[in-house]
Coordinates of C-alpha atoms and ligand atoms in Angstrom, one line a residue:
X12 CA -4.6 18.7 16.5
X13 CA -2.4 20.6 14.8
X14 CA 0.8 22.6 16.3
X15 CA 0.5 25.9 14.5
X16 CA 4.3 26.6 15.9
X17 CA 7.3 28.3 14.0
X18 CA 8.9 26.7 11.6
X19 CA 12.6 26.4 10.6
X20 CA 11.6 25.7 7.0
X21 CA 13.3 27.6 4.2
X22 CA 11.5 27.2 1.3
X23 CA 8.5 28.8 1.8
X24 CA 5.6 28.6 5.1
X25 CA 3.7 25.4 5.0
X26 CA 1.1 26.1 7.7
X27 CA -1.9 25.7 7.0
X28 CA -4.2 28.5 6.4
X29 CA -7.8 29.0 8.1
X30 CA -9.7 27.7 5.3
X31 CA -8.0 24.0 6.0
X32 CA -8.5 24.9 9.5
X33 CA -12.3 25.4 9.4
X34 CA -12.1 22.4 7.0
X35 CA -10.7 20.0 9.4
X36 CA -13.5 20.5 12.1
X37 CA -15.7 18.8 9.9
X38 CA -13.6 16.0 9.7
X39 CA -13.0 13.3 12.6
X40 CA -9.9 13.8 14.6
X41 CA -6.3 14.3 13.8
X42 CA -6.9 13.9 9.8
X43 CA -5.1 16.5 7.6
X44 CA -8.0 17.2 4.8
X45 CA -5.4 19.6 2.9
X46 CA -2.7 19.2 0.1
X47 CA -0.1 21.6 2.1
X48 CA 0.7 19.6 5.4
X49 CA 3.7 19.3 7.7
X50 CA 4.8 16.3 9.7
X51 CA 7.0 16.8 12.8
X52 CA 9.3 13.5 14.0
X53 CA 9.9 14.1 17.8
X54 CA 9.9 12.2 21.2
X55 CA 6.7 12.3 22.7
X56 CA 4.4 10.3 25.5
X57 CA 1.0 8.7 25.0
X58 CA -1.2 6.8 26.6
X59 CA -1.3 3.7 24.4
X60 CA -2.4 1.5 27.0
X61 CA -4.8 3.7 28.9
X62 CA -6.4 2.8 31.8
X63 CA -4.1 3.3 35.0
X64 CA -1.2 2.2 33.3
X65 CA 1.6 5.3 32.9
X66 CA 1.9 7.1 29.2
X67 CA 4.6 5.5 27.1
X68 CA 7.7 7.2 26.0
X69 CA 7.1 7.1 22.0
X70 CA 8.8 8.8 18.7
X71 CA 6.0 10.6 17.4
X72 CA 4.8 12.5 14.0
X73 CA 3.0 15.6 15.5
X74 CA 3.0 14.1 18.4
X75 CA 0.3 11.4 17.8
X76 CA 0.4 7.5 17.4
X77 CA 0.2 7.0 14.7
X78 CA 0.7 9.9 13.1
X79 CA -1.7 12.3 11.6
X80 CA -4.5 10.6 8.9
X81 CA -3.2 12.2 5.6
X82 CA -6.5 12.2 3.3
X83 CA -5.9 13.6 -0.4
X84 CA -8.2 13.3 -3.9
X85 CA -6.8 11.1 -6.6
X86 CA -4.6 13.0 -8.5
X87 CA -3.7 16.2 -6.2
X88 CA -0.3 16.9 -5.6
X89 CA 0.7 17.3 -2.4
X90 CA 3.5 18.8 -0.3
X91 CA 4.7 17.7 2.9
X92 CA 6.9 19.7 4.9
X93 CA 9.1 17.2 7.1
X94 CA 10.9 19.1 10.2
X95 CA 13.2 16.0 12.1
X96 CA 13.3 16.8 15.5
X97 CA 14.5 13.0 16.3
X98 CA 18.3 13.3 17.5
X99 CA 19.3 11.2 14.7
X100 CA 18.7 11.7 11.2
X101 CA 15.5 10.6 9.3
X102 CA 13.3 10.0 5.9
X103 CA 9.9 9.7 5.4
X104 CA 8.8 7.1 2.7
X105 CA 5.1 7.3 1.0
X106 CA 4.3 3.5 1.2
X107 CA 2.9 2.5 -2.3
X108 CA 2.5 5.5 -3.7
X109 CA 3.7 5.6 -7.5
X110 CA 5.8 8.9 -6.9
X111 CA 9.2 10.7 -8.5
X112 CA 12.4 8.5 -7.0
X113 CA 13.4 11.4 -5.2
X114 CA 10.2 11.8 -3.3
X115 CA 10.6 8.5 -2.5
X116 CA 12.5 9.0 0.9
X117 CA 15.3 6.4 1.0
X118 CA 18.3 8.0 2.8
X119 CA 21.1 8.1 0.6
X120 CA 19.6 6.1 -2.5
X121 CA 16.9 9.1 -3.4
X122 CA 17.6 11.8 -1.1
X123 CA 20.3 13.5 2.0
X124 CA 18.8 11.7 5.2
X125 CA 17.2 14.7 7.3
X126 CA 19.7 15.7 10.0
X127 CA 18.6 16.6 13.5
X128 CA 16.9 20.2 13.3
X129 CA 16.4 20.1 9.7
X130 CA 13.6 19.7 7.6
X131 CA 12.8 18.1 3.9
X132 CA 10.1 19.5 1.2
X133 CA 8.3 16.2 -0.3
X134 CA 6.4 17.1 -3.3
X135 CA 4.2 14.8 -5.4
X136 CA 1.4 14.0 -6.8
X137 CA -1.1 10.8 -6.2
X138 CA -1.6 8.9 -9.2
X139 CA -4.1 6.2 -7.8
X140 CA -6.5 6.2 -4.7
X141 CA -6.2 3.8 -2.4
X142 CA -4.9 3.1 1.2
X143 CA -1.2 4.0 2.1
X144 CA 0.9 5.4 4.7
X145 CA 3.9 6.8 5.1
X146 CA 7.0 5.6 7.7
X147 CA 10.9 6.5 7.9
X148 CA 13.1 4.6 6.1
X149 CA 16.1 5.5 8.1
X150 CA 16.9 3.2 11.0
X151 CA 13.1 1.8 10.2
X152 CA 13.3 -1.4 12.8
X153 CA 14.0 1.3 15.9
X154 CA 12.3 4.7 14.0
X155 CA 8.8 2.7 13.4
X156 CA 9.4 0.7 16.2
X157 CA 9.0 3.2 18.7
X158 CA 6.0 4.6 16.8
X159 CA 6.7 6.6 13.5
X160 CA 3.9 5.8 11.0
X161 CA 1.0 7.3 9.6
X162 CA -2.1 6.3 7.4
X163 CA -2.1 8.1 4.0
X164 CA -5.5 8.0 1.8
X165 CA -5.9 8.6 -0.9
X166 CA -9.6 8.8 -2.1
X167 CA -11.5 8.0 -5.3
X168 CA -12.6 10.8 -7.0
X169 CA -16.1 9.2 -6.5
X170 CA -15.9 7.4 -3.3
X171 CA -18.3 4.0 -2.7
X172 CA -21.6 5.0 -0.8
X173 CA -20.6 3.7 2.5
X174 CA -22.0 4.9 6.1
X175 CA -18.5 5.2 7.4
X176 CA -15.0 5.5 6.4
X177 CA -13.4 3.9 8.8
X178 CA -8.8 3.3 9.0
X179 CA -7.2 1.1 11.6
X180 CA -3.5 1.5 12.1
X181 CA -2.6 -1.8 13.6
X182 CA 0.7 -1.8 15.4
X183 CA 2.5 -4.2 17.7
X184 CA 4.9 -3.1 20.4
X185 CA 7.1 -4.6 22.8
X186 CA 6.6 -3.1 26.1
X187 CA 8.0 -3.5 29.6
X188 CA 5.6 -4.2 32.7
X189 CA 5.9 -0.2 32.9
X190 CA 4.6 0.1 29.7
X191 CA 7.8 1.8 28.7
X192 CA 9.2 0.5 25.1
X193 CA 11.5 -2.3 25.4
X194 CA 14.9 -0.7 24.3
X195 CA 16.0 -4.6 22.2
X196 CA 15.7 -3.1 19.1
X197 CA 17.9 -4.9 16.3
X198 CA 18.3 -8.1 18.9
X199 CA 20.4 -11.3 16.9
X200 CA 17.2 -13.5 17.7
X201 CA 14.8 -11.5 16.3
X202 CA 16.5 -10.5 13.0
X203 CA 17.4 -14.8 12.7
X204 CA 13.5 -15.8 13.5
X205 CA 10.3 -14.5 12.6
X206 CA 11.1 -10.4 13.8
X207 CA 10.2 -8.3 16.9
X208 CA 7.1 -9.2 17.5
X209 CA 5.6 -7.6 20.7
X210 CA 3.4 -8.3 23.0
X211 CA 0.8 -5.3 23.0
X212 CA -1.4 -4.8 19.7
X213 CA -3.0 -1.1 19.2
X214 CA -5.6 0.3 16.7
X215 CA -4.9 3.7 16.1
X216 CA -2.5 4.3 18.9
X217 CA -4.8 2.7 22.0
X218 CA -4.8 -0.8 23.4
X219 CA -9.2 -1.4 21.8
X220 CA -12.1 -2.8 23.7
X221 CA -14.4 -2.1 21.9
X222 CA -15.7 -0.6 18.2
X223 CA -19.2 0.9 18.5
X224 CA -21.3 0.0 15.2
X225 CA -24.6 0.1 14.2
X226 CA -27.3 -3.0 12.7
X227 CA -27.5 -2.4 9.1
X228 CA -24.8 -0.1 8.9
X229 CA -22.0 -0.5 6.5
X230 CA -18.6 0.3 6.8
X231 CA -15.3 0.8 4.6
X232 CA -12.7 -0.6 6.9
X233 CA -9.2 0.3 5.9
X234 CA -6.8 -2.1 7.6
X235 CA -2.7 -1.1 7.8
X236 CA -0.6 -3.4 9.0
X237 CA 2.4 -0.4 10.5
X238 CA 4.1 -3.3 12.9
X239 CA 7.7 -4.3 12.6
X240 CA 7.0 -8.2 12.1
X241 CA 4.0 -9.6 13.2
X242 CA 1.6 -10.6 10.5
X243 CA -2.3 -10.6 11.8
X244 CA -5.0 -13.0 10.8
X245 CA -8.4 -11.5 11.6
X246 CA -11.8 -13.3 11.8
X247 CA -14.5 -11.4 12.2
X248 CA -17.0 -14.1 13.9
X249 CA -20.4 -13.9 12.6
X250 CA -19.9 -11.1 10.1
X251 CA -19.0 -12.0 6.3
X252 CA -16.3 -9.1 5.2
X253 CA -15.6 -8.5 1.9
X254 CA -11.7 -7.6 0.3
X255 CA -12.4 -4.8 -2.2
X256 CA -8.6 -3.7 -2.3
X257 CA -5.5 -4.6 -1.2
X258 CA -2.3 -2.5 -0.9
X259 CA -4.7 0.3 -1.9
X260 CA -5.0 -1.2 -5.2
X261 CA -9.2 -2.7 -6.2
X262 CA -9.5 -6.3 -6.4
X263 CA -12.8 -8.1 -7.4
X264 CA -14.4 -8.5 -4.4
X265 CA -14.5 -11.5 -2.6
X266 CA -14.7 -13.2 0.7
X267 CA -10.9 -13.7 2.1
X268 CA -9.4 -17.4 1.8
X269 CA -10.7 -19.6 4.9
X270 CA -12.3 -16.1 6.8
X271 CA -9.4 -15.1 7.7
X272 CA -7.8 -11.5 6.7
X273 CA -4.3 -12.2 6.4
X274 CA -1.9 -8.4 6.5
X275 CA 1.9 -9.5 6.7
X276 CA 4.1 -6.0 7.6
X277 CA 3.2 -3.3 5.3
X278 CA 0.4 -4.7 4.0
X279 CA -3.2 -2.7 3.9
X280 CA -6.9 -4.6 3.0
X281 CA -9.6 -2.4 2.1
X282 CA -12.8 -4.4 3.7
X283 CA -16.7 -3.9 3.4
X284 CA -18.2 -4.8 6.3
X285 CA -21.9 -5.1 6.5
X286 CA -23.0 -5.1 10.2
X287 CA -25.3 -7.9 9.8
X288 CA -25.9 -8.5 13.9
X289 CA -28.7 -7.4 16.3
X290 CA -29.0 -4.0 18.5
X291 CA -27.2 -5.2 21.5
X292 CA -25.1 -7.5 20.1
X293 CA -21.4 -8.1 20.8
X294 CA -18.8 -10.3 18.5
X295 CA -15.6 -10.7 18.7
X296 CA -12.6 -10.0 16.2
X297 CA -10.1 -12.8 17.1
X298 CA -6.0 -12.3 16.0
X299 CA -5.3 -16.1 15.0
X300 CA -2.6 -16.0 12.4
X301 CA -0.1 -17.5 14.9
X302 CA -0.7 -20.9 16.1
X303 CA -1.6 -21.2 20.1
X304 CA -1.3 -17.5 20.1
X305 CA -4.6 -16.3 19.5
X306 CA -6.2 -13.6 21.3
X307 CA -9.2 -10.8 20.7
X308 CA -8.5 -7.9 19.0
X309 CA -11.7 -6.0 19.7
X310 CA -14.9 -6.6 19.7
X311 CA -17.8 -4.8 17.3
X312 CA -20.5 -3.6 20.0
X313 CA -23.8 -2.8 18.5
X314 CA -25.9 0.0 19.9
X315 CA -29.3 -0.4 21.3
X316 CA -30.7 1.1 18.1
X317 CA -30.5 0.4 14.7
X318 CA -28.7 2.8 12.0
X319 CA -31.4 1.1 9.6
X320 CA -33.3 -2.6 8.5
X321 CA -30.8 -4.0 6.7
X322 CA -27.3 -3.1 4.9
X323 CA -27.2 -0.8 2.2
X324 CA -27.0 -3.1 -1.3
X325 CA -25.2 -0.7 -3.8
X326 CA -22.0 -1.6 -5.4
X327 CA -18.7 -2.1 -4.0
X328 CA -16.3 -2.6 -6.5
X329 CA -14.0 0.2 -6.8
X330 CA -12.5 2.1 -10.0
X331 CA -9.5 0.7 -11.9
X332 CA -6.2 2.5 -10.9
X333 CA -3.4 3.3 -13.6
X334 CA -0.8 0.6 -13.3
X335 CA 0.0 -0.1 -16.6
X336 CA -0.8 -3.8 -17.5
X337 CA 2.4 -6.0 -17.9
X338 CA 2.4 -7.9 -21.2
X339 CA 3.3 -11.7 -19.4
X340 CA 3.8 -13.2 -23.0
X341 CA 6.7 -10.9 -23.8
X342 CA 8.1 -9.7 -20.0
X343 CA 11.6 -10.1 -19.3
X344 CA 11.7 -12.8 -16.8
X345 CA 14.6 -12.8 -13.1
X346 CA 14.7 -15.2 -10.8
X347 CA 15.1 -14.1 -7.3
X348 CA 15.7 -16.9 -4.6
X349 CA 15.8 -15.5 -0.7
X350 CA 17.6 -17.5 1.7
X351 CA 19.3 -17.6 4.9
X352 CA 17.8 -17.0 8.5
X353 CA 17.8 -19.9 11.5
X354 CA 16.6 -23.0 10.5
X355 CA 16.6 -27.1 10.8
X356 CA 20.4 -28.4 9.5
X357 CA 19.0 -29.3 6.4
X358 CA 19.0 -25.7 4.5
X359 CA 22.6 -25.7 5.8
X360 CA 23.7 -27.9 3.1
X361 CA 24.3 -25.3 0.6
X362 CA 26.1 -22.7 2.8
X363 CA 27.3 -21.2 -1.1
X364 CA 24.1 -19.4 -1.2
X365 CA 25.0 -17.8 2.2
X366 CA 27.5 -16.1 1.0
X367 CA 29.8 -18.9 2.1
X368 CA 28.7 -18.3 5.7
X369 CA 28.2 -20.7 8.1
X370 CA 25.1 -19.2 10.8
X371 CA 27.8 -18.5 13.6
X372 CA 29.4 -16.2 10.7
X373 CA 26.1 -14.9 10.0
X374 CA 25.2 -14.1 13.8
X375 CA 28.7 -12.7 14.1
X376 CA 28.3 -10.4 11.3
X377 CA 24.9 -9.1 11.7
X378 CA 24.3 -10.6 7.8
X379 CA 21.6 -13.1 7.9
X380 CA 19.1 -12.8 5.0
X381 CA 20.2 -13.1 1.3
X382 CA 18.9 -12.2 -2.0
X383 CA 20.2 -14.2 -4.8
X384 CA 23.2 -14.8 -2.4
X385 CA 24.0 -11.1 -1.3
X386 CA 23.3 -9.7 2.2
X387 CA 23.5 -6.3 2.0
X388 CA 23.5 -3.5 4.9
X389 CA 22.3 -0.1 4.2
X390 CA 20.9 1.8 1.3
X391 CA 23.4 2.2 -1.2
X392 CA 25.0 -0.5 -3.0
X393 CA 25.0 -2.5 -6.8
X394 CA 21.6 -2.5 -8.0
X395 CA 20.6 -6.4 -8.0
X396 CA 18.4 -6.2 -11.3
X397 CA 18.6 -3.2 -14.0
X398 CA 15.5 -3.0 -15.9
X399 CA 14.8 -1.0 -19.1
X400 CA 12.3 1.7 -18.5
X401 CA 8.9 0.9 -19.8
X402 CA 9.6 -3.3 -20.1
X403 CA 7.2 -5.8 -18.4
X404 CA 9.1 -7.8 -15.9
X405 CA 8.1 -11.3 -14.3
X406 CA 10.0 -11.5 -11.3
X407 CA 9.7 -15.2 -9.9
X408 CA 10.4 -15.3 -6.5
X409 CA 11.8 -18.4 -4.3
X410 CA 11.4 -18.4 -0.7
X411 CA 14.4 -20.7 0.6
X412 CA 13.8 -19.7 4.0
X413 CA 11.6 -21.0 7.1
X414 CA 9.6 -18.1 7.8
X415 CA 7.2 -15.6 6.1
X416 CA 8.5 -12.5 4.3
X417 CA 6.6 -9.8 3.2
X418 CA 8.1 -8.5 0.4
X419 CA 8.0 -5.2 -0.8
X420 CA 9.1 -3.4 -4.0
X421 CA 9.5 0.8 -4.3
X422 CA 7.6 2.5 -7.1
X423 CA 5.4 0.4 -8.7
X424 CA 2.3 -2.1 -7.5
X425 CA 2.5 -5.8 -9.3
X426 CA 0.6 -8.1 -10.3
X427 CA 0.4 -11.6 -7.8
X428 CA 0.5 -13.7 -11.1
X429 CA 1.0 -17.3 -9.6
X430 CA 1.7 -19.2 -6.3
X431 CA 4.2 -22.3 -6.4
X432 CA 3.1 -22.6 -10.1
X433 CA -0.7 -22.0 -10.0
X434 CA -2.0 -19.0 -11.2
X435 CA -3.9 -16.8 -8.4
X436 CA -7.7 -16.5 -9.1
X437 CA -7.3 -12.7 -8.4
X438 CA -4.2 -11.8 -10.1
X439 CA -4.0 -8.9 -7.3
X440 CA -1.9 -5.9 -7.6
X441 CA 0.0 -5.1 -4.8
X442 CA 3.2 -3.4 -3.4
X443 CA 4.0 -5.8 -0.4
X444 CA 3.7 -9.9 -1.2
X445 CA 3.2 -12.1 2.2
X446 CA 5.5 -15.1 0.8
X447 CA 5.1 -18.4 3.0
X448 CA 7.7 -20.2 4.0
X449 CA 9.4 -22.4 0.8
X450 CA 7.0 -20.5 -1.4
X451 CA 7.8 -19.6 -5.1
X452 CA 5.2 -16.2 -6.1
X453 CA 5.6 -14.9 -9.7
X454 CA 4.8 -11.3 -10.0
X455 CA 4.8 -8.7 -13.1
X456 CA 4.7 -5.4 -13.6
X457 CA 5.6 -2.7 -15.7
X458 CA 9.0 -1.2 -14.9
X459 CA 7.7 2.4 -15.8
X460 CA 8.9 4.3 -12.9
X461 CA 12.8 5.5 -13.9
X462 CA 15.0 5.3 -10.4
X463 CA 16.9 3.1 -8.2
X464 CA 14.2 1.6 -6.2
X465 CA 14.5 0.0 -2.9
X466 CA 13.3 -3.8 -2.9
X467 CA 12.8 -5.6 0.5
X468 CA 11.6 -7.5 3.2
X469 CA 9.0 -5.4 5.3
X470 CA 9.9 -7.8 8.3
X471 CA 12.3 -4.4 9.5
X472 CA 14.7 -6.9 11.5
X473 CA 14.9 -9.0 8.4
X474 CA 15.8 -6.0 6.2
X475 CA 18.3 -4.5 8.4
X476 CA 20.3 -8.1 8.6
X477 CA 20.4 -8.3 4.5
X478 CA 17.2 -8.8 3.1
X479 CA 16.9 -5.9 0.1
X480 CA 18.2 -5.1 -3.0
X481 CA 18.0 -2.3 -5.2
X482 CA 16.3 -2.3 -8.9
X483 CA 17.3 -0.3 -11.1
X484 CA 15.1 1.3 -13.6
X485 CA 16.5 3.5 -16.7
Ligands
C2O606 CU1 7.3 0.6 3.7 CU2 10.9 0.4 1.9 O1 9.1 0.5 2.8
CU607 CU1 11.7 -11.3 5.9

C-alpha cells in the first residue's frame, strides 16, 4: 500500500518507519494510521468499473482512488509530505479542517502552487475530530475530476462503541463507453447548469454491488460526497439511519428530513446504522435526489449468520468540538446574494447584478456565477468581506439562482442558524451549506481563524466560472 520509493523532498525523509509499517497491517487497507505521511499526485490506471471492462486512465494520490484513508487522534499534528508528479502544478487543501492559512493549500492565496517534480511540507495540527478529506485546489474541476481526493479522519479521542468504522468516498465520473474519462472538463453547459455530473457513481474507487453486513451489527458510516457536482439523496429502504455529524462536526442525532440523506459536493454525514434485517436478507440503497433519475447505489447483503440478537443500545452522540460559539445578538451581520447561471427570462431582468452582462456575454467570457455582483476567476483578488479577528459574523445568504449551490467557507465550521427565515431545529455546524434554489440560509460563526480564506461554491464548474470570494480575517 505504500510506495517506500525515493524521495526528492528536501526538508527532511518522511517515510514512514517500521513501527507505522507493522501498525498499518492491523488496519484495513490503504489507511495511513501515522502522523508522518506522504501523498504522491501522478497519472495512474484502475479498475473503477471492474468486471471485463478495461482499467481507467485516472490522476491518482499514491496511486489509489481515492486516495489513501488519512486516520489521525484529535489533536495530533500532522505532516504531509506532498511530491506533484502531475505535469501541471498542484495544492492539496484539508477540507474542514480548522488549520494555519498557509496550510490551507490555495495556490497563490496561502501558498506557491506545487510545480511539476516538486514537492510541499503541510504541517498542522487537528483541532476537532470528525470526517474530512483532503482534494487539490488547483485546477479542482479537471484535478478532482479525474480522481484526486482522499478521506481524512480524524478520530475522537474516545471513539463511540461501534462494530465497524466504516468511510464511503462517493464519487461521480463521466466516462466514455471505454471507460476512459470523458476529456469535457470545464464545458460552457455544465459550468451554466447544475455541473458535470457523470454517469458512473463509485464507493471507494469501485463501481458497488454489494456491502456485506451483519443482523444486529452496528455500523459508523462515514459518507464524503468527493464528486464535482452531483448532490446524492440516499434511502436506505427498511433500515432507520441516524445523522450523528455532519461536515465532521456532532449534531444531536436524529433521523434525516423525509429518509433521505441529502450530501451536496463536499459535504460528509456521519451515520449510525443499525442493521436491523434478517440473515439472508438483501435491501437496497436507492440514489433519488434527482427527479426520474433514480437508481441503486448498493445494496446491504446480510450474511447467513448473525453478528448478534439485536443492535448494540449504547450512546451515540458524539463529544462537542471547539468552534467557538458565535454570539448572534451582537455579530456583525453581511449580506451575500449569489446570482447568475442559465435560467427562465425572468432573472434576466436585473442584468446589473450580472455584472452588466447579458448570458451571451457571460457564455463568451467564461464568467457566469456572481457573488454580490462580482465573478471572479482564480485565487487571488479583493477580499469580498474583511472581518475583525475574533468577531461573530451572521452571514445571510441569498440564492438568486435556479440551481443548488453547496457553499463552502475555508477555516472555520458555522452554524446553519435559519432557512428562508425560520430557524433550523439543529442549528448544525458545518463547513459546506447545500443552498436550494431561491433559498436565503443565515449562518454564524466566529471569525477566529486570521487569513484570507477562500469562500465558494463546491459545484467545481460553478466555482471556476465566478462563484468565490475571498474573506478576509485580521
Ligand atoms: Cu473542498 Cu475550497 O474546497
Ligand atoms: Cu454552485
Amino acid at each position: 500500500m505504500f510506495e517506500n520509493r525515493a524521495t526528492k523532498l528536501t526538508r527532511r525523509s518522511l517515510l514512514r518507519g517500521a513501527a507505522g509499517l507493522t501498525m498499518a497491517g492491523l488496519l484495513p487497507h490503504n489507511v495511513f494510521a501515522a502522523t508522518d505521511l506522504k501523498l504522491i499526485a501522478r497519472a495512474a490506471k484502475l479498475p473503477l468499473v471492474g468486471g471485463h471492462t478495461p482499467e481507467t486512465a485516472v490522476w491518482a494520490y499514491n496511486s489509489a482512488v481515492p486516495g489513501p484513508e488519512l486516520r489521525v487522534r484529535q489533536g495530533d499534528r500532522v505532516r504531509i509530505a506532498v511530491e506533484n508528479q502531475l505535469a501541471e502544478e498542484t495544492t492539496v487543501h484539508f477540507h474542514g479542517i480548522r488549520l494555519p492559512n498557509a496550510m490551507d493549500g490555495v495556490p497563490h492565496l496561502t501558498q506557491h502552487p506545487i510545480a511539476p517534480g516538486g514537492a510541499f511540507l503541510y504541517d498542522f495540527v487537528v483541532p476537532d475530530a470528525g470526517t474530512y478529506w483532503y482534494h487539490p485546489h488547483q485546477r479542482s474541476f479537471e484535478q478532482m475530476g479525474r480522481g484526486l481526493s482522499g478521506a481524512f479522519i480524524v478520530e475522537e479521542r474516545t471513539p463511540l462503541v461501534v462494530d465497524r468504522d466504516i468511510v464511503w468516498v462517493l464519487s461521480d465520473w463521466r466516462l466514455l463507453p471505454d471507460a476512459q474519462i470523458s476529456g469535457d472538463f470545464r464545458s460552457l453547459r455544465d459550468m451554466s447548469h447544475n455541473g458535470r455530473i457523470g454517469n458512473t457513481v463509485t464507493i471507494n474507487g469501485k463501481v458497488p454491488e454489494t456491502f456485506a453486513v451483519r443482523s444486529g451489527e452496528r455500523i459508523r458510516l462515514r459518507l464524503i460526497n468527493a464528486a464535482n457536482a452531483r448532490i446524492f439523496g440516499l434511502n436506505f429502504s427498511g433500515h432507520q439511519p441516524m445523522v450523528i455529524a455532519y461536515d465532521g462536526q456532532p449534531v444531536a442525532p436524529h433521523a434525516p428530513a423525509d429518509g433521505s440523506v441529502v450530501l451536496g459536493p463536499a459535504m460528509r454525514i456521519d451515520l449510525i446504522v443499525d442493521m436491523t434485517g434478517k440473515p439472508g436478507q438483501t435491501f437496497q440503497i436507492v440514489d433519488s435526489f434527482y427527479r426520474n433519475l433514480a437508481y441503486r447505489l448498493v445494496d446491504l447483503a446480510y450474511a447467513s449468520e448473525p453478528l448478534r440478537d439485536r443492535p448494540l443500545d449504547g450512546a451515540i452522540v458524539l463529544p462537542a468540538n471547539t468552534m467557538p460559539e458565535p454570539d448572534i445578538a451582537n455579530a456583525e451581520r453581511h449580506e451575500v446574494t449569489f446570482n447568475g447561471g442559465m435560467m427562465g427570462q425572468m432573472m434576466m431582468r436585473d442584468p446589473g447584478r450580472m455584472g452588466g452582462m447579458n448570458m451571451m456575454e457571460m457564455m463568451r467570457s467564461g464568467k457566469i456565477w456572481f457573488v454580490n455582483g462580482k465573478a471572479v476567476v482564480g485565487h487571488v483578488m479583493e477580499p469580498m468581506l474583511a472581518l475583525k479577528r475574533g468577531r461573530s459574523c451572521v452571514l445571510a445568504m441569498n440564492n438568486e439562482t435556479a440551481w443548488h449551490h453547496p457553499m463552502h467557507l475555508h477555516g472555520h465550521s458555522f452554524r446553519v442558524i435559519s432557512r428562508n427565515g425560520a430557524p433550523t431545529q439543529h442549528r448544525e455546524w458545518q463547513d459546506t451549506v447545500l443552498m436550494a434554489p431561491r433559498e436565503r440560509v443565515e449562518i454564524a460563526f466566529v471569525a477566529d481563524n486570521p487569513g484570507d480564506w477562500m469562500f465558494h461554491c463546491h459545484i467545481l464548474e460553478h466555482q471556476e466560472s465566478g462563484m468565490m470570494g475571498v474573506i478576509r480575517i485580521a
